[in-house]
Each structure stands twice: as structure tokens, then as C-alpha cells.
JSON list of C-alpha atoms in Angstrom, two decimals:
[
{"chain": "M", "resi": 1, "resn": "MET", "atom": "CA", "xyz": [0.00, 0.00, 0.00]},
{"chain": "M", "resi": 2, "resn": "THR", "atom": "CA", "xyz": [2.80, 2.39, 0.90]},
{"chain": "M", "resi": 3, "resn": "GLU", "atom": "CA", "xyz": [4.71, 1.47, -2.26]},
{"chain": "M", "resi": 4, "resn": "LEU", "atom": "CA", "xyz": [1.57, 2.08, -4.35]},
{"chain": "M", "resi": 5, "resn": "PHE", "atom": "CA", "xyz": [1.07, 5.45, -2.68]},
{"chain": "M", "resi": 6, "resn": "MET", "atom": "CA", "xyz": [4.70, 6.46, -3.32]},
{"chain": "M", "resi": 7, "resn": "LEU", "atom": "CA", "xyz": [4.38, 5.33, -6.94]},
{"chain": "M", "resi": 8, "resn": "LEU", "atom": "CA", "xyz": [1.30, 7.50, -7.44]},
{"chain": "M", "resi": 9, "resn": "ILE", "atom": "CA", "xyz": [3.07, 10.53, -5.88]},
{"chain": "M", "resi": 10, "resn": "GLY", "atom": "CA", "xyz": [6.10, 9.99, -8.10]},
{"chain": "M", "resi": 11, "resn": "LEU", "atom": "CA", "xyz": [3.93, 9.66, -11.17]},
{"chain": "M", "resi": 12, "resn": "THR", "atom": "CA", "xyz": [2.01, 12.82, -10.29]},
{"chain": "M", "resi": 13, "resn": "VAL", "atom": "CA", "xyz": [5.22, 14.80, -9.70]},
{"chain": "M", "resi": 14, "resn": "GLY", "atom": "CA", "xyz": [6.67, 13.51, -12.97]},
{"chain": "M", "resi": 15, "resn": "VAL", "atom": "CA", "xyz": [3.62, 14.46, -15.03]},
{"chain": "M", "resi": 16, "resn": "GLY", "atom": "CA", "xyz": [3.50, 17.89, -13.38]},
{"chain": "M", "resi": 17, "resn": "PHE", "atom": "CA", "xyz": [7.20, 18.49, -14.05]},
{"chain": "M", "resi": 18, "resn": "PHE", "atom": "CA", "xyz": [6.80, 17.41, -17.69]},
{"chain": "M", "resi": 19, "resn": "HIS", "atom": "CA", "xyz": [3.80, 19.72, -18.12]},
{"chain": "M", "resi": 20, "resn": "LEU", "atom": "CA", "xyz": [5.65, 22.71, -16.61]},
{"chain": "M", "resi": 21, "resn": "ARG", "atom": "CA", "xyz": [8.65, 22.04, -18.81]},
{"chain": "M", "resi": 22, "resn": "GLN", "atom": "CA", "xyz": [6.52, 21.93, -21.95]},
{"chain": "M", "resi": 23, "resn": "LYS", "atom": "CA", "xyz": [4.76, 25.18, -20.96]},
{"chain": "M", "resi": 24, "resn": "SER", "atom": "CA", "xyz": [8.08, 26.88, -20.26]},
{"chain": "M", "resi": 25, "resn": "ALA", "atom": "CA", "xyz": [9.46, 25.74, -23.60]},
{"chain": "M", "resi": 26, "resn": "GLY", "atom": "CA", "xyz": [6.39, 27.18, -25.31]},
{"chain": "M", "resi": 27, "resn": "LYS", "atom": "CA", "xyz": [7.01, 30.55, -23.71]},
{"chain": "M", "resi": 28, "resn": "ASN", "atom": "CA", "xyz": [10.63, 30.65, -24.79]},
{"chain": "M", "resi": 29, "resn": "ARG", "atom": "CA", "xyz": [9.87, 29.50, -28.29]},
{"chain": "M", "resi": 30, "resn": "PRO", "atom": "CA", "xyz": [10.35, 32.41, -30.76]},
{"chain": "M", "resi": 31, "resn": "THR", "atom": "CA", "xyz": [7.23, 33.75, -32.41]},
{"chain": "M", "resi": 32, "resn": "LEU", "atom": "CA", "xyz": [7.21, 33.16, -36.14]},
{"chain": "M", "resi": 33, "resn": "VAL", "atom": "CA", "xyz": [5.58, 35.83, -38.27]},
{"chain": "M", "resi": 34, "resn": "SER", "atom": "CA", "xyz": [5.14, 35.21, -41.95]},
{"chain": "M", "resi": 35, "resn": "HIS", "atom": "CA", "xyz": [3.90, 37.58, -44.58]},
{"chain": "M", "resi": 36, "resn": "GLN", "atom": "CA", "xyz": [3.58, 37.58, -48.32]},
{"chain": "M", "resi": 37, "resn": "ALA", "atom": "CA", "xyz": [3.69, 40.47, -50.75]},
{"chain": "M", "resi": 38, "resn": "ILE", "atom": "CA", "xyz": [1.98, 39.85, -54.04]},
{"chain": "M", "resi": 39, "resn": "VAL", "atom": "CA", "xyz": [2.91, 42.05, -56.97]},
{"chain": "M", "resi": 40, "resn": "GLU", "atom": "CA", "xyz": [0.25, 41.78, -59.65]},
{"chain": "M", "resi": 41, "resn": "LYS", "atom": "CA", "xyz": [1.68, 44.19, -62.19]},
{"chain": "M", "resi": 42, "resn": "VAL", "atom": "CA", "xyz": [4.83, 46.27, -62.56]},
{"chain": "M", "resi": 43, "resn": "GLU", "atom": "CA", "xyz": [4.86, 48.95, -65.21]},
{"chain": "M", "resi": 44, "resn": "ARG", "atom": "CA", "xyz": [7.49, 51.50, -66.10]},
{"chain": "M", "resi": 45, "resn": "VAL", "atom": "CA", "xyz": [6.23, 55.06, -66.21]},
{"chain": "M", "resi": 46, "resn": "PHE", "atom": "CA", "xyz": [7.77, 58.31, -67.30]},
{"chain": "M", "resi": 47, "resn": "LYS", "atom": "CA", "xyz": [5.67, 61.09, -65.86]},
{"chain": "M", "resi": 48, "resn": "ILE", "atom": "CA", "xyz": [6.90, 64.55, -64.99]},
{"chain": "M", "resi": 49, "resn": "VAL", "atom": "CA", "xyz": [5.16, 66.88, -62.56]},
{"chain": "M", "resi": 50, "resn": "MET", "atom": "CA", "xyz": [5.38, 70.45, -63.81]},
{"chain": "M", "resi": 51, "resn": "VAL", "atom": "CA", "xyz": [3.17, 72.29, -61.32]},
{"chain": "M", "resi": 52, "resn": "GLU", "atom": "CA", "xyz": [1.16, 71.70, -58.17]},
{"chain": "M", "resi": 53, "resn": "GLY", "atom": "CA", "xyz": [-1.80, 73.61, -56.80]},
{"chain": "M", "resi": 54, "resn": "PHE", "atom": "CA", "xyz": [-3.78, 73.65, -53.59]},
{"chain": "M", "resi": 55, "resn": "PHE", "atom": "CA", "xyz": [-7.56, 73.84, -53.70]},
{"chain": "M", "resi": 56, "resn": "SER", "atom": "CA", "xyz": [-10.31, 74.19, -51.14]},
{"chain": "M", "resi": 57, "resn": "GLU", "atom": "CA", "xyz": [-14.00, 73.66, -51.72]},
{"chain": "M", "resi": 58, "resn": "ILE", "atom": "CA", "xyz": [-17.16, 73.58, -49.58]},
{"chain": "M", "resi": 59, "resn": "TYR", "atom": "CA", "xyz": [-19.48, 70.73, -50.54]},
{"chain": "M", "resi": 60, "resn": "ASP", "atom": "CA", "xyz": [-23.09, 70.54, -49.41]},
{"chain": "M", "resi": 61, "resn": "PHE", "atom": "CA", "xyz": [-24.36, 66.96, -49.61]},
{"chain": "M", "resi": 62, "resn": "GLN", "atom": "CA", "xyz": [-28.07, 66.15, -49.34]},
{"chain": "M", "resi": 63, "resn": "LYS", "atom": "CA", "xyz": [-29.90, 62.94, -50.07]},
{"chain": "M", "resi": 64, "resn": "THR", "atom": "CA", "xyz": [-33.64, 62.38, -49.64]},
{"chain": "M", "resi": 65, "resn": "GLU", "atom": "CA", "xyz": [-35.24, 58.95, -49.50]},
{"chain": "M", "resi": 66, "resn": "LYS", "atom": "CA", "xyz": [-38.85, 57.89, -48.85]},
{"chain": "M", "resi": 67, "resn": "PHE", "atom": "CA", "xyz": [-39.51, 55.54, -45.96]},
{"chain": "M", "resi": 68, "resn": "LEU", "atom": "CA", "xyz": [-42.07, 52.95, -47.00]},
{"chain": "M", "resi": 69, "resn": "TYR", "atom": "CA", "xyz": [-42.36, 54.95, -50.27]},
{"chain": "M", "resi": 70, "resn": "LEU", "atom": "CA", "xyz": [-44.38, 57.58, -48.37]},
{"chain": "M", "resi": 71, "resn": "ILE", "atom": "CA", "xyz": [-42.42, 59.50, -45.73]},
{"chain": "M", "resi": 72, "resn": "PRO", "atom": "CA", "xyz": [-39.55, 61.64, -47.12]},
{"chain": "M", "resi": 73, "resn": "THR", "atom": "CA", "xyz": [-36.43, 61.71, -44.97]},
{"chain": "M", "resi": 74, "resn": "THR", "atom": "CA", "xyz": [-33.29, 63.72, -45.71]},
{"chain": "M", "resi": 75, "resn": "LYS", "atom": "CA", "xyz": [-29.71, 63.30, -44.57]},
{"chain": "M", "resi": 76, "resn": "LYS", "atom": "CA", "xyz": [-27.26, 66.16, -44.91]},
{"chain": "M", "resi": 77, "resn": "ALA", "atom": "CA", "xyz": [-23.57, 66.80, -44.55]},
{"chain": "M", "resi": 78, "resn": "LEU", "atom": "CA", "xyz": [-21.56, 69.96, -44.98]},
{"chain": "M", "resi": 79, "resn": "LEU", "atom": "CA", "xyz": [-17.93, 69.25, -45.71]},
{"chain": "M", "resi": 80, "resn": "ILE", "atom": "CA", "xyz": [-14.75, 71.08, -46.64]},
{"chain": "M", "resi": 81, "resn": "VAL", "atom": "CA", "xyz": [-12.44, 69.48, -49.18]},
{"chain": "M", "resi": 82, "resn": "ASN", "atom": "CA", "xyz": [-8.77, 70.48, -49.23]},
{"chain": "M", "resi": 83, "resn": "ALA", "atom": "CA", "xyz": [-6.58, 68.92, -51.88]},
{"chain": "M", "resi": 84, "resn": "LYS", "atom": "CA", "xyz": [-3.12, 69.08, -53.38]},
{"chain": "M", "resi": 85, "resn": "VAL", "atom": "CA", "xyz": [-3.18, 68.57, -57.13]},
{"chain": "M", "resi": 86, "resn": "MET", "atom": "CA", "xyz": [-0.08, 67.73, -59.19]},
{"chain": "M", "resi": 87, "resn": "MET", "atom": "CA", "xyz": [-0.24, 68.33, -62.93]},
{"chain": "M", "resi": 88, "resn": "GLY", "atom": "CA", "xyz": [2.23, 67.34, -65.58]},
{"chain": "M", "resi": 89, "resn": "TYR", "atom": "CA", "xyz": [2.84, 65.04, -68.53]},
{"chain": "M", "resi": 90, "resn": "ASP", "atom": "CA", "xyz": [2.93, 61.36, -69.34]},
{"chain": "M", "resi": 91, "resn": "PHE", "atom": "CA", "xyz": [5.91, 61.09, -71.69]},
{"chain": "M", "resi": 92, "resn": "LYS", "atom": "CA", "xyz": [4.76, 57.69, -72.92]},
{"chain": "M", "resi": 93, "resn": "LYS", "atom": "CA", "xyz": [2.27, 59.68, -75.00]},
{"chain": "M", "resi": 94, "resn": "VAL", "atom": "CA", "xyz": [4.92, 61.93, -76.56]},
{"chain": "M", "resi": 95, "resn": "ARG", "atom": "CA", "xyz": [6.09, 61.26, -80.12]},
{"chain": "M", "resi": 96, "resn": "MET", "atom": "CA", "xyz": [9.37, 62.83, -81.20]},
{"chain": "M", "resi": 97, "resn": "GLU", "atom": "CA", "xyz": [11.69, 62.42, -84.15]},
{"chain": "M", "resi": 98, "resn": "ILE", "atom": "CA", "xyz": [15.42, 62.93, -83.70]},
{"chain": "M", "resi": 99, "resn": "LEU", "atom": "CA", "xyz": [17.48, 63.98, -86.73]},
{"chain": "M", "resi": 100, "resn": "PRO", "atom": "CA", "xyz": [21.16, 63.79, -85.67]},
{"chain": "M", "resi": 101, "resn": "GLU", "atom": "CA", "xyz": [22.45, 64.93, -89.06]},
{"chain": "M", "resi": 102, "resn": "LYS", "atom": "CA", "xyz": [20.53, 68.19, -88.67]},
{"chain": "M", "resi": 103, "resn": "ASN", "atom": "CA", "xyz": [20.89, 68.51, -84.91]},
{"chain": "M", "resi": 104, "resn": "GLU", "atom": "CA", "xyz": [17.12, 68.72, -84.83]},
{"chain": "M", "resi": 105, "resn": "ILE", "atom": "CA", "xyz": [14.36, 67.33, -82.62]},
{"chain": "M", "resi": 106, "resn": "ARG", "atom": "CA", "xyz": [10.89, 67.37, -84.11]},
{"chain": "M", "resi": 107, "resn": "ILE", "atom": "CA", "xyz": [7.86, 67.15, -81.83]},
{"chain": "M", "resi": 108, "resn": "LEU", "atom": "CA", "xyz": [5.29, 65.10, -83.73]},
{"chain": "M", "resi": 109, "resn": "GLU", "atom": "CA", "xyz": [2.69, 64.68, -81.01]},
{"chain": "M", "resi": 110, "resn": "PHE", "atom": "CA", "xyz": [2.47, 66.05, -77.50]},
{"chain": "M", "resi": 111, "resn": "PRO", "atom": "CA", "xyz": [-0.29, 65.30, -74.98]},
{"chain": "M", "resi": 112, "resn": "GLU", "atom": "CA", "xyz": [-2.22, 67.87, -73.03]},
{"chain": "M", "resi": 113, "resn": "PRO", "atom": "CA", "xyz": [-1.23, 68.36, -69.39]},
{"chain": "M", "resi": 114, "resn": "GLU", "atom": "CA", "xyz": [-3.05, 66.01, -67.06]},
{"chain": "M", "resi": 115, "resn": "ILE", "atom": "CA", "xyz": [-3.58, 65.55, -63.36]},
{"chain": "M", "resi": 116, "resn": "LEU", "atom": "CA", "xyz": [-0.99, 63.02, -62.23]},
{"chain": "M", "resi": 117, "resn": "SER", "atom": "CA", "xyz": [-2.06, 62.85, -58.60]},
{"chain": "M", "resi": 118, "resn": "ILE", "atom": "CA", "xyz": [-4.63, 64.33, -56.28]},
{"chain": "M", "resi": 119, "resn": "ASP", "atom": "CA", "xyz": [-4.48, 64.11, -52.50]},
{"chain": "M", "resi": 120, "resn": "PRO", "atom": "CA", "xyz": [-7.85, 65.16, -51.03]},
{"chain": "M", "resi": 121, "resn": "GLU", "atom": "CA", "xyz": [-8.60, 65.68, -47.36]},
{"chain": "M", "resi": 122, "resn": "VAL", "atom": "CA", "xyz": [-12.29, 65.71, -46.45]},
{"chain": "M", "resi": 123, "resn": "ARG", "atom": "CA", "xyz": [-13.58, 67.20, -43.19]},
{"chain": "M", "resi": 124, "resn": "TYR", "atom": "CA", "xyz": [-17.21, 66.72, -42.27]},
{"chain": "M", "resi": 125, "resn": "TYR", "atom": "CA", "xyz": [-19.27, 69.40, -40.55]},
{"chain": "M", "resi": 126, "resn": "ASN", "atom": "CA", "xyz": [-22.91, 69.57, -39.56]},
{"chain": "M", "resi": 127, "resn": "VAL", "atom": "CA", "xyz": [-23.78, 65.95, -40.32]},
{"chain": "M", "resi": 128, "resn": "GLU", "atom": "CA", "xyz": [-27.52, 65.31, -39.99]},
{"chain": "M", "resi": 129, "resn": "ASP", "atom": "CA", "xyz": [-29.27, 61.97, -40.42]},
{"chain": "M", "resi": 130, "resn": "ASN", "atom": "CA", "xyz": [-32.00, 60.01, -38.64]},
{"chain": "M", "resi": 131, "resn": "LEU", "atom": "CA", "xyz": [-33.03, 56.47, -37.80]},
{"chain": "M", "resi": 132, "resn": "LEU", "atom": "CA", "xyz": [-34.99, 56.15, -41.04]},
{"chain": "M", "resi": 133, "resn": "ASN", "atom": "CA", "xyz": [-32.23, 57.49, -43.25]},
{"chain": "M", "resi": 134, "resn": "LYS", "atom": "CA", "xyz": [-28.77, 56.85, -41.81]},
{"chain": "M", "resi": 135, "resn": "PHE", "atom": "CA", "xyz": [-25.47, 57.48, -43.57]},
{"chain": "M", "resi": 136, "resn": "LYS", "atom": "CA", "xyz": [-24.24, 54.26, -45.17]},
{"chain": "M", "resi": 137, "resn": "THR", "atom": "CA", "xyz": [-20.88, 53.18, -46.52]},
{"chain": "M", "resi": 138, "resn": "GLU", "atom": "CA", "xyz": [-22.03, 53.80, -50.08]},
{"chain": "M", "resi": 139, "resn": "ASP", "atom": "CA", "xyz": [-23.05, 57.35, -49.12]},
{"chain": "M", "resi": 140, "resn": "LEU", "atom": "CA", "xyz": [-19.56, 58.10, -47.83]},
{"chain": "M", "resi": 141, "resn": "THR", "atom": "CA", "xyz": [-18.03, 56.55, -50.96]},
{"chain": "M", "resi": 142, "resn": "LEU", "atom": "CA", "xyz": [-20.27, 58.73, -53.13]},
{"chain": "M", "resi": 143, "resn": "ILE", "atom": "CA", "xyz": [-19.33, 61.83, -51.15]},
{"chain": "M", "resi": 144, "resn": "GLN", "atom": "CA", "xyz": [-15.61, 61.07, -51.57]},
{"chain": "M", "resi": 145, "resn": "GLN", "atom": "CA", "xyz": [-16.05, 60.56, -55.32]},
{"chain": "M", "resi": 146, "resn": "GLU", "atom": "CA", "xyz": [-18.09, 63.73, -55.78]},
{"chain": "M", "resi": 147, "resn": "ALA", "atom": "CA", "xyz": [-15.66, 65.78, -53.69]},
{"chain": "M", "resi": 148, "resn": "LYS", "atom": "CA", "xyz": [-12.72, 64.54, -55.77]},
{"chain": "M", "resi": 149, "resn": "LYS", "atom": "CA", "xyz": [-14.57, 65.29, -59.01]},
{"chain": "M", "resi": 150, "resn": "ILE", "atom": "CA", "xyz": [-15.22, 68.86, -57.85]},
{"chain": "M", "resi": 151, "resn": "ILE", "atom": "CA", "xyz": [-11.51, 69.37, -57.17]},
{"chain": "M", "resi": 152, "resn": "VAL", "atom": "CA", "xyz": [-10.56, 67.84, -60.54]},
{"chain": "M", "resi": 153, "resn": "ASP", "atom": "CA", "xyz": [-12.97, 70.15, -62.40]},
{"chain": "M", "resi": 154, "resn": "LYS", "atom": "CA", "xyz": [-11.73, 73.16, -60.48]},
{"chain": "M", "resi": 155, "resn": "ALA", "atom": "CA", "xyz": [-8.10, 72.30, -61.19]},
{"chain": "M", "resi": 156, "resn": "MET", "atom": "CA", "xyz": [-8.70, 71.82, -64.92]},
{"chain": "M", "resi": 157, "resn": "GLN", "atom": "CA", "xyz": [-10.47, 75.19, -65.11]},
{"chain": "M", "resi": 158, "resn": "SER", "atom": "CA", "xyz": [-7.70, 76.95, -63.20]},
{"chain": "M", "resi": 159, "resn": "GLU", "atom": "CA", "xyz": [-4.38, 78.33, -64.45]},
{"chain": "M", "resi": 160, "resn": "LEU", "atom": "CA", "xyz": [-2.59, 75.02, -63.76]},
{"chain": "M", "resi": 161, "resn": "PRO", "atom": "CA", "xyz": [-2.82, 73.68, -67.35]},
{"chain": "M", "resi": 162, "resn": "GLN", "atom": "CA", "xyz": [-1.41, 76.93, -68.75]},
{"chain": "M", "resi": 163, "resn": "ILE", "atom": "CA", "xyz": [1.44, 76.95, -66.23]},
{"chain": "M", "resi": 164, "resn": "ALA", "atom": "CA", "xyz": [2.22, 73.30, -67.05]},
{"chain": "M", "resi": 165, "resn": "VAL", "atom": "CA", "xyz": [2.39, 74.08, -70.78]},
{"chain": "M", "resi": 166, "resn": "ASN", "atom": "CA", "xyz": [4.68, 77.06, -70.22]},
{"chain": "M", "resi": 167, "resn": "GLN", "atom": "CA", "xyz": [6.90, 75.02, -67.92]},
{"chain": "M", "resi": 168, "resn": "ILE", "atom": "CA", "xyz": [7.32, 72.11, -70.33]},
{"chain": "M", "resi": 169, "resn": "ARG", "atom": "CA", "xyz": [8.00, 74.44, -73.24]},
{"chain": "M", "resi": 170, "resn": "ASN", "atom": "CA", "xyz": [10.73, 76.24, -71.32]},
{"chain": "M", "resi": 171, "resn": "LEU", "atom": "CA", "xyz": [12.21, 72.91, -70.23]},
{"chain": "M", "resi": 172, "resn": "LEU", "atom": "CA", "xyz": [12.32, 71.56, -73.78]},
{"chain": "M", "resi": 173, "resn": "ILE", "atom": "CA", "xyz": [13.86, 74.76, -75.13]},
{"chain": "M", "resi": 174, "resn": "GLU", "atom": "CA", "xyz": [16.51, 74.79, -72.41]},
{"chain": "M", "resi": 175, "resn": "VAL", "atom": "CA", "xyz": [17.41, 71.14, -73.02]},
{"chain": "M", "resi": 176, "resn": "GLY", "atom": "CA", "xyz": [17.64, 71.77, -76.77]},
{"chain": "M", "resi": 177, "resn": "GLU", "atom": "CA", "xyz": [19.84, 74.84, -76.32]},
{"chain": "M", "resi": 178, "resn": "LEU", "atom": "CA", "xyz": [22.05, 72.99, -73.87]},
{"chain": "M", "resi": 179, "resn": "ARG", "atom": "CA", "xyz": [22.79, 70.35, -76.50]},
{"chain": "M", "resi": 180, "resn": "ASN", "atom": "CA", "xyz": [22.81, 72.91, -79.32]},
{"chain": "M", "resi": 181, "resn": "TRP", "atom": "CA", "xyz": [19.86, 71.18, -80.95]},
{"chain": "M", "resi": 182, "resn": "LYS", "atom": "CA", "xyz": [17.10, 72.85, -82.92]},
{"chain": "M", "resi": 183, "resn": "LEU", "atom": "CA", "xyz": [13.63, 72.15, -81.54]},
{"chain": "M", "resi": 184, "resn": "THR", "atom": "CA", "xyz": [10.66, 72.23, -83.89]},
{"chain": "M", "resi": 185, "resn": "GLY", "atom": "CA", "xyz": [6.99, 71.39, -83.42]},
{"chain": "M", "resi": 186, "resn": "LEU", "atom": "CA", "xyz": [6.36, 73.53, -80.36]},
{"chain": "M", "resi": 187, "resn": "ASP", "atom": "CA", "xyz": [2.96, 74.30, -81.89]},
{"chain": "M", "resi": 188, "resn": "LYS", "atom": "CA", "xyz": [1.95, 70.79, -80.75]},
{"chain": "M", "resi": 189, "resn": "LEU", "atom": "CA", "xyz": [1.85, 72.09, -77.16]},
{"chain": "M", "resi": 190, "resn": "LEU", "atom": "CA", "xyz": [-1.87, 72.72, -77.03]},
{"chain": "M", "resi": 191, "resn": "ILE", "atom": "CA", "xyz": [-4.56, 72.71, -74.39]},
{"chain": "M", "resi": 192, "resn": "SER", "atom": "CA", "xyz": [-8.31, 72.51, -74.80]},
{"chain": "M", "resi": 193, "resn": "TYR", "atom": "CA", "xyz": [-10.58, 75.38, -73.94]},
{"chain": "M", "resi": 194, "resn": "GLN", "atom": "CA", "xyz": [-14.31, 75.87, -74.41]},
{"chain": "M", "resi": 195, "resn": "GLY", "atom": "CA", "xyz": [-14.55, 73.09, -76.93]},
{"chain": "M", "resi": 196, "resn": "GLY", "atom": "CA", "xyz": [-11.63, 74.36, -79.02]},
{"chain": "M", "resi": 197, "resn": "ARG", "atom": "CA", "xyz": [-7.87, 74.30, -78.90]},
{"chain": "M", "resi": 198, "resn": "LYS", "atom": "CA", "xyz": [-5.38, 77.02, -78.19]},
{"chain": "M", "resi": 199, "resn": "LEU", "atom": "CA", "xyz": [-1.64, 77.45, -78.15]},
{"chain": "M", "resi": 200, "resn": "LEU", "atom": "CA", "xyz": [-0.09, 78.96, -75.06]}
]
């Protein structure tokens, strides 16, 4: 009986010691963190920013829906949109002809300046909704899209396109003069206006 009792105590102590050792080893075991980066597409670009502008706009959002097709409910939001807009050129769209024997560079086709990036910051003020017509994720997405569109329209109607054209012309002329090359086809530097085209 005593031997059986001592055997049980020894077995219990052994199991306990083994369990504690395993737990301690688990604590000391280094944590393994794995991650994967998936690159779907890599594309070479040649875009040059010629000018940047800062814009601010107040946007009044309202959306009315009918609860049970009878009771009209309206949600509103007043927001201020601040954005930095960078405008320049995508040189993948440029077509040039180089004539080394004449020291001449001919511009065959030159794109209009375009917005290369826009970084909007939206601040919401005076947000009003109700239980029957709450703001949803799609509403916020719509607001972000509309706010960005307003900034894009404002930037394209501003002096940024004209400044970009003047900047790229000066750059091309300076590069040509530096290499003692004649530059022709500057009349291809056009921008659209009121349905027509004009040279700046």
C-alpha cells in the first residue's frame, strides 16, 4: 500500500514536471511571423510633374429617400475638401523624331497636361441623419467621389494647365539649347478650352 502510494506521488510529480517544462518551452519558443507580398503588375512610367496647386471647396451633400415609399427623410452633410493637385505630362504619349544629321528634334505629337495625382482631405461638418435614413458606406463613398470630381474640375479650369504648358516648353527649349539642338513642333503644345484648342 505504501509502495503504491509512493508510486502515485512519483507519477504525479513527474507528469507535473513534464507539463511545466513543456509550458516553459512554449514561452521561450520564438514567435514566427510570416507575410507575403503579391505584386500583380509592374509597369514602367515616365511622368513629370510640372506644377502643383492647392484647392479648397465647400461641398453641401443632401440625399432624400422615402420611408415605405411615403415618408420623405433627408440626410445632410456639410464638408470642406482640401486637396493638393499635381499636374504634368505622361511622356509615354509623346512622339518625337530625332534627326542627328541636322541637330534637330521634331515634336510630332504632345499630350495635353493632365492631373498626375490628387491628394484630397475631407472634413465633415454639420452631419444630420436620422433612424430612417442613416449614412451608409455607399453614401460616404459617393461623397468622396463627388468631392474629388469637384476638385478635378476646379483644377482643370484653373491656371494650372497653362502653367504646365509654359513650364514644359521652357524645359524643352533649355534642353535643346544645352545640347545645341534645334527644336521644332512647339505648336503641338496645345490645351483645350471651351470646346476648341489654343496654343499657349
